[in-house]
Amino acid sequence: MILLRQLLGDVLRRLRVRQGRTLREVSTLARVSLGYLSEVERGQKEASSELLASICGALGVPLSQVLREVSDQFALAELQAAPVLADVPEHERLPLAETVPGSISESVFPEVKDMVAA
């Protein structure tokens, strides 16, 4: 099962590491304990929206960008898990977004489609 908190933690850690920042530095700026931030990054704790906003502020990244990256990662993980649907009879399946003309994934997230095709 795909866990949102794990994908969110991965994105936050990647952003922090890309900036060359330490857990201690970000935790101080975000006013959250170092241990709790570490647990959020490892996907062990669910962060509140207030805490996420504070962490994003400390990283200097808009929350919307973080959520967009998490959404893209979630979409990829769902598409990679799609073969599981082979066990579900065709008449019981919901259409995948990529097969629905004019779907939101076509218009808003073309990069997700490109990443899956690669």
Coordinates of N, CA and C in Angstrom, one line a residue:
M1 N 0.8 -1.2 0.0 CA 0.0 0.0 0.0 C 0.9 1.2 0.0
I2 N 0.5 2.2 -0.7 CA 1.2 3.5 -0.8 C 0.8 4.4 0.3
L3 N 1.7 4.9 1.1 CA 1.4 5.7 2.2 C 1.8 7.2 1.9
L4 N 0.8 8.0 2.0 CA 1.0 9.4 1.8 C 2.1 10.0 2.6
R5 N 2.2 9.6 3.9 CA 3.2 10.2 4.8 C 4.6 9.8 4.4
Q6 N 4.8 8.7 3.8 CA 6.1 8.2 3.3 C 6.5 9.1 2.1
L7 N 5.6 9.2 1.2 CA 5.9 10.0 0.0 C 6.2 11.5 0.4
L8 N 5.4 12.0 1.3 CA 5.6 13.4 1.8 C 7.0 13.5 2.4
G9 N 7.3 12.6 3.3 CA 8.6 12.6 3.9 C 9.8 12.5 2.9
D10 N 9.6 11.7 1.9 CA 10.7 11.6 0.9 C 10.9 12.9 0.2
V11 N 9.8 13.6 -0.2 CA 9.9 14.9 -0.9 C 10.5 15.9 0.0
L12 N 10.1 16.0 1.3 CA 10.7 16.9 2.2 C 12.2 16.7 2.4
R13 N 12.6 15.4 2.5 CA 14.0 15.1 2.7 C 14.8 15.5 1.5
R14 N 14.3 15.1 0.3 CA 15.0 15.4 -1.0 C 15.2 16.9 -1.1
L15 N 14.2 17.7 -0.8 CA 14.3 19.2 -0.9 C 15.4 19.7 0.1
R16 N 15.4 19.2 1.3 CA 16.3 19.6 2.3 C 17.8 19.3 1.9
V17 N 18.0 18.0 1.5 CA 19.3 17.6 1.1 C 19.7 18.3 -0.2
R18 N 18.8 18.5 -1.1 CA 19.2 19.3 -2.3 C 19.7 20.7 -2.0
Q19 N 19.2 21.3 -0.9 CA 19.6 22.6 -0.4 C 20.9 22.5 0.4
G20 N 21.3 21.3 0.7 CA 22.5 21.2 1.6 C 22.3 21.6 3.0
R21 N 21.0 21.5 3.5 CA 20.7 21.9 4.8 C 20.6 20.6 5.8
T22 N 20.9 20.9 7.0 CA 20.8 19.8 8.0 C 19.4 19.7 8.7
L23 N 19.1 18.6 9.2 CA 17.9 18.4 10.0 C 17.8 19.5 11.1
R24 N 18.9 19.7 11.8 CA 19.0 20.6 12.9 C 18.6 22.0 12.4
E25 N 19.2 22.4 11.3 CA 18.9 23.8 10.8 C 17.5 24.0 10.5
V26 N 16.9 23.0 9.7 CA 15.5 23.1 9.3 C 14.6 23.0 10.5
S27 N 14.9 22.1 11.5 CA 14.0 22.0 12.6 C 14.0 23.2 13.5
T28 N 15.2 23.9 13.6 CA 15.2 25.2 14.3 C 14.4 26.2 13.7
L29 N 14.6 26.4 12.3 CA 13.8 27.4 11.6 C 12.3 27.1 11.6
A30 N 11.9 25.8 11.6 CA 10.5 25.4 11.5 C 9.9 25.4 12.9
R31 N 10.8 25.5 13.9 CA 10.3 25.4 15.3 C 9.6 24.1 15.7
V32 N 10.3 23.0 15.2 CA 9.8 21.7 15.5 C 11.1 20.9 16.0
S33 N 10.8 19.9 16.9 CA 12.0 19.2 17.4 C 12.7 18.4 16.3
L34 N 14.0 18.2 16.4 CA 14.8 17.5 15.4 C 14.3 16.1 15.3
G35 N 13.9 15.5 16.4 CA 13.4 14.1 16.3 C 12.1 14.0 15.6
Y36 N 11.2 14.9 15.8 CA 9.9 14.9 15.1 C 10.1 15.1 13.6
L37 N 10.9 16.1 13.2 CA 11.2 16.3 11.8 C 11.8 15.1 11.2
S38 N 12.7 14.4 11.9 CA 13.3 13.2 11.3 C 12.2 12.1 11.1
E39 N 11.3 12.0 12.1 CA 10.2 11.0 11.9 C 9.3 11.4 10.8
V40 N 9.0 12.6 10.5 CA 8.2 13.1 9.4 C 8.9 12.7 8.1
E41 N 10.2 13.0 8.0 CA 11.0 12.7 6.8 C 11.0 11.2 6.5
R42 N 11.1 10.4 7.6 CA 11.1 8.9 7.4 C 9.7 8.3 7.2
G43 N 8.7 9.2 7.2 CA 7.3 8.7 7.0 C 6.7 8.0 8.2
Q44 N 7.3 8.2 9.4 CA 6.8 7.6 10.6 C 5.7 8.4 11.3
K45 N 5.7 9.7 11.0 CA 4.7 10.6 11.6 C 3.9 11.3 10.6
E46 N 2.6 11.5 10.9 CA 1.8 12.4 10.0 C 1.9 13.8 10.5
A47 N 2.3 14.7 9.6 CA 2.5 16.1 9.9 C 1.2 16.8 9.7
S48 N 0.8 17.7 10.6 CA -0.4 18.6 10.4 C -0.1 19.6 9.3
S49 N -1.2 20.2 8.9 CA -1.0 21.2 7.8 C -0.2 22.4 8.3
E50 N -0.3 22.7 9.6 CA 0.4 23.8 10.2 C 1.9 23.5 10.2
L51 N 2.2 22.3 10.6 CA 3.6 21.8 10.7 C 4.2 21.8 9.3
L52 N 3.5 21.3 8.3 CA 4.0 21.3 6.9 C 4.3 22.7 6.4
A53 N 3.4 23.6 6.7 CA 3.6 25.0 6.3 C 4.9 25.5 7.0
S54 N 5.1 25.2 8.2 CA 6.3 25.7 8.9 C 7.5 25.1 8.3
I55 N 7.5 23.8 8.0 CA 8.7 23.1 7.4 C 8.9 23.7 6.0
C56 N 7.9 23.9 5.3 CA 8.1 24.5 3.9 C 8.6 25.9 4.0
G57 N 8.2 26.7 5.0 CA 8.7 28.0 5.2 C 10.2 28.0 5.6
A58 N 10.6 27.0 6.4 CA 12.0 26.9 6.7 C 12.8 26.5 5.5
L59 N 12.2 25.7 4.6 CA 12.9 25.3 3.4 C 12.8 26.4 2.3
G60 N 12.0 27.4 2.5 CA 11.8 28.4 1.5 C 11.1 27.9 0.2
V61 N 10.2 26.9 0.4 CA 9.5 26.3 -0.7 C 8.0 26.4 -0.4
P62 N 7.2 26.8 -1.4 CA 5.8 26.9 -1.2 C 5.2 25.5 -0.9
L63 N 4.2 25.4 0.0 CA 3.6 24.2 0.3 C 3.0 23.6 -0.9
S64 N 2.4 24.4 -1.8 CA 1.8 23.9 -3.0 C 2.8 23.1 -3.9
Q65 N 4.1 23.6 -3.9 CA 5.1 22.8 -4.7 C 5.4 21.5 -4.1
V66 N 5.4 21.4 -2.8 CA 5.7 20.1 -2.1 C 4.5 19.2 -2.4
L67 N 3.3 19.7 -2.2 CA 2.1 18.9 -2.5 C 2.0 18.4 -3.9
R68 N 2.5 19.3 -4.8 CA 2.5 18.9 -6.3 C 3.5 17.7 -6.5
E69 N 4.6 17.8 -5.9 CA 5.6 16.8 -6.0 C 5.1 15.5 -5.4
V70 N 4.5 15.6 -4.3 CA 3.9 14.4 -3.6 C 2.8 13.8 -4.5
S71 N 2.0 14.6 -5.1 CA 0.9 14.2 -6.0 C 1.5 13.4 -7.2
D72 N 2.6 14.0 -7.8 CA 3.2 13.3 -8.9 C 3.8 12.0 -8.5
Q73 N 4.4 11.9 -7.4 CA 5.0 10.7 -6.9 C 3.9 9.6 -6.6
F74 N 2.8 10.1 -6.1 CA 1.7 9.2 -5.8 C 1.1 8.7 -7.1
A75 N 1.0 9.5 -8.1 CA 0.4 9.1 -9.3 C 1.3 8.0 -10.0
L76 N 2.6 8.2 -9.9 CA 3.6 7.2 -10.4 C 3.4 5.9 -9.7
A77 N 3.4 6.0 -8.4 CA 3.3 4.8 -7.6 C 2.0 4.0 -7.9
E78 N 0.9 4.8 -8.1 CA -0.4 4.1 -8.5 C -0.3 3.4 -9.8
L79 N 0.3 4.1 -10.8 CA 0.4 3.5 -12.1 C 1.3 2.3 -12.1
Q80 N 2.4 2.3 -11.3 CA 3.2 1.2 -11.2 C 2.5 0.0 -10.6
A81 N 1.5 0.3 -9.7 CA 0.8 -0.8 -9.0 C -0.4 -1.2 -9.9
A82 N -0.6 -0.6 -11.0 CA -1.8 -0.9 -11.9 C -1.9 -2.4 -12.2
P83 N -0.8 -3.2 -12.4 CA -1.0 -4.6 -12.8 C -1.9 -5.4 -11.8
V84 N -2.0 -4.9 -10.5 CA -2.8 -5.5 -9.5 C -4.3 -5.6 -10.0
L85 N -4.6 -4.7 -10.9 CA -6.0 -4.7 -11.4 C -6.3 -5.9 -12.3
A86 N -5.3 -6.6 -12.7 CA -5.5 -7.7 -13.6 C -6.4 -8.8 -13.0
D87 N -6.4 -8.8 -11.6 CA -7.3 -9.8 -10.9 C -8.7 -9.3 -10.8
V88 N -9.0 -8.0 -11.2 CA -10.3 -7.5 -11.0 C -11.0 -7.6 -12.4
P89 N -12.2 -8.2 -12.4 CA -12.9 -8.3 -13.7 C -13.1 -7.0 -14.4
E90 N -13.0 -7.0 -15.7 CA -13.0 -5.7 -16.5 C -14.2 -4.9 -16.1
H91 N -15.4 -5.5 -16.0 CA -16.6 -4.7 -15.7 C -16.7 -4.0 -14.3
E92 N -15.8 -4.4 -13.4 CA -15.7 -3.8 -12.1 C -14.6 -2.8 -12.0
R93 N -13.8 -2.6 -13.0 CA -12.7 -1.6 -12.9 C -13.2 -0.2 -13.2
L94 N -12.6 0.7 -12.5 CA -12.8 2.1 -12.8 C -11.8 2.5 -13.9
P95 N -12.2 3.4 -14.8 CA -11.3 3.8 -15.8 C -10.1 4.5 -15.3
L96 N -8.9 4.2 -15.8 CA -7.7 4.9 -15.4 C -7.7 6.3 -16.0
A97 N -7.2 7.3 -15.3 CA -7.3 8.7 -15.7 C -6.6 8.8 -17.1
E98 N -5.6 8.1 -17.4 CA -4.9 8.2 -18.7 C -5.7 7.8 -19.9
T99 N -6.8 7.0 -19.6 CA -7.6 6.5 -20.7 C -8.9 7.3 -20.8
V100 N -9.1 8.3 -20.0 CA -10.3 9.1 -20.0 C -10.0 10.4 -20.8
P101 N -10.6 10.6 -22.0 CA -10.3 11.8 -22.8 C -10.6 13.0 -22.0
G102 N -9.6 14.0 -22.1 CA -9.8 15.2 -21.4 C -9.7 15.1 -19.9
S103 N -9.1 14.0 -19.4 CA -9.0 13.9 -17.9 C -8.0 14.9 -17.4
I104 N -8.0 15.1 -16.1 CA -7.2 16.1 -15.4 C -5.7 15.7 -15.6
S105 N -5.4 14.4 -15.6 CA -4.0 14.0 -15.8 C -3.4 14.5 -17.2
E106 N -4.3 14.5 -18.2 CA -3.8 14.9 -19.5 C -3.6 16.4 -19.5
S107 N -4.4 17.2 -18.9 CA -4.4 18.6 -19.0 C -3.5 19.3 -18.0
V108 N -3.4 18.7 -16.8 CA -2.6 19.4 -15.7 C -1.3 18.7 -15.4
F109 N -1.2 17.4 -15.6 CA 0.0 16.6 -15.2 C 0.6 15.9 -16.4
P110 N 0.9 16.5 -17.5 CA 1.5 15.8 -18.7 C 2.8 15.2 -18.3
E111 N 3.6 15.8 -17.4 CA 4.9 15.3 -17.0 C 4.8 13.9 -16.3
V112 N 3.7 13.6 -15.7 CA 3.5 12.3 -15.0 C 3.4 11.3 -16.1
K113 N 2.6 11.6 -17.1 CA 2.4 10.7 -18.3 C 3.8 10.4 -18.9
D114 N 4.6 11.5 -19.1 CA 5.9 11.4 -19.7 C 6.8 10.5 -18.9
M115 N 6.8 10.7 -17.6 CA 7.7 9.9 -16.7 C 7.3 8.4 -16.7
V116 N 6.0 8.1 -16.8 CA 5.6 6.7 -16.9 C 6.0 6.1 -18.2
A117 N 5.9 6.9 -19.3 CA 6.2 6.4 -20.6 C 7.7 6.1 -20.7
A118 N 8.6 6.7 -19.9 CA 10.0 6.6 -20.0 C 10.5 5.3 -19.5

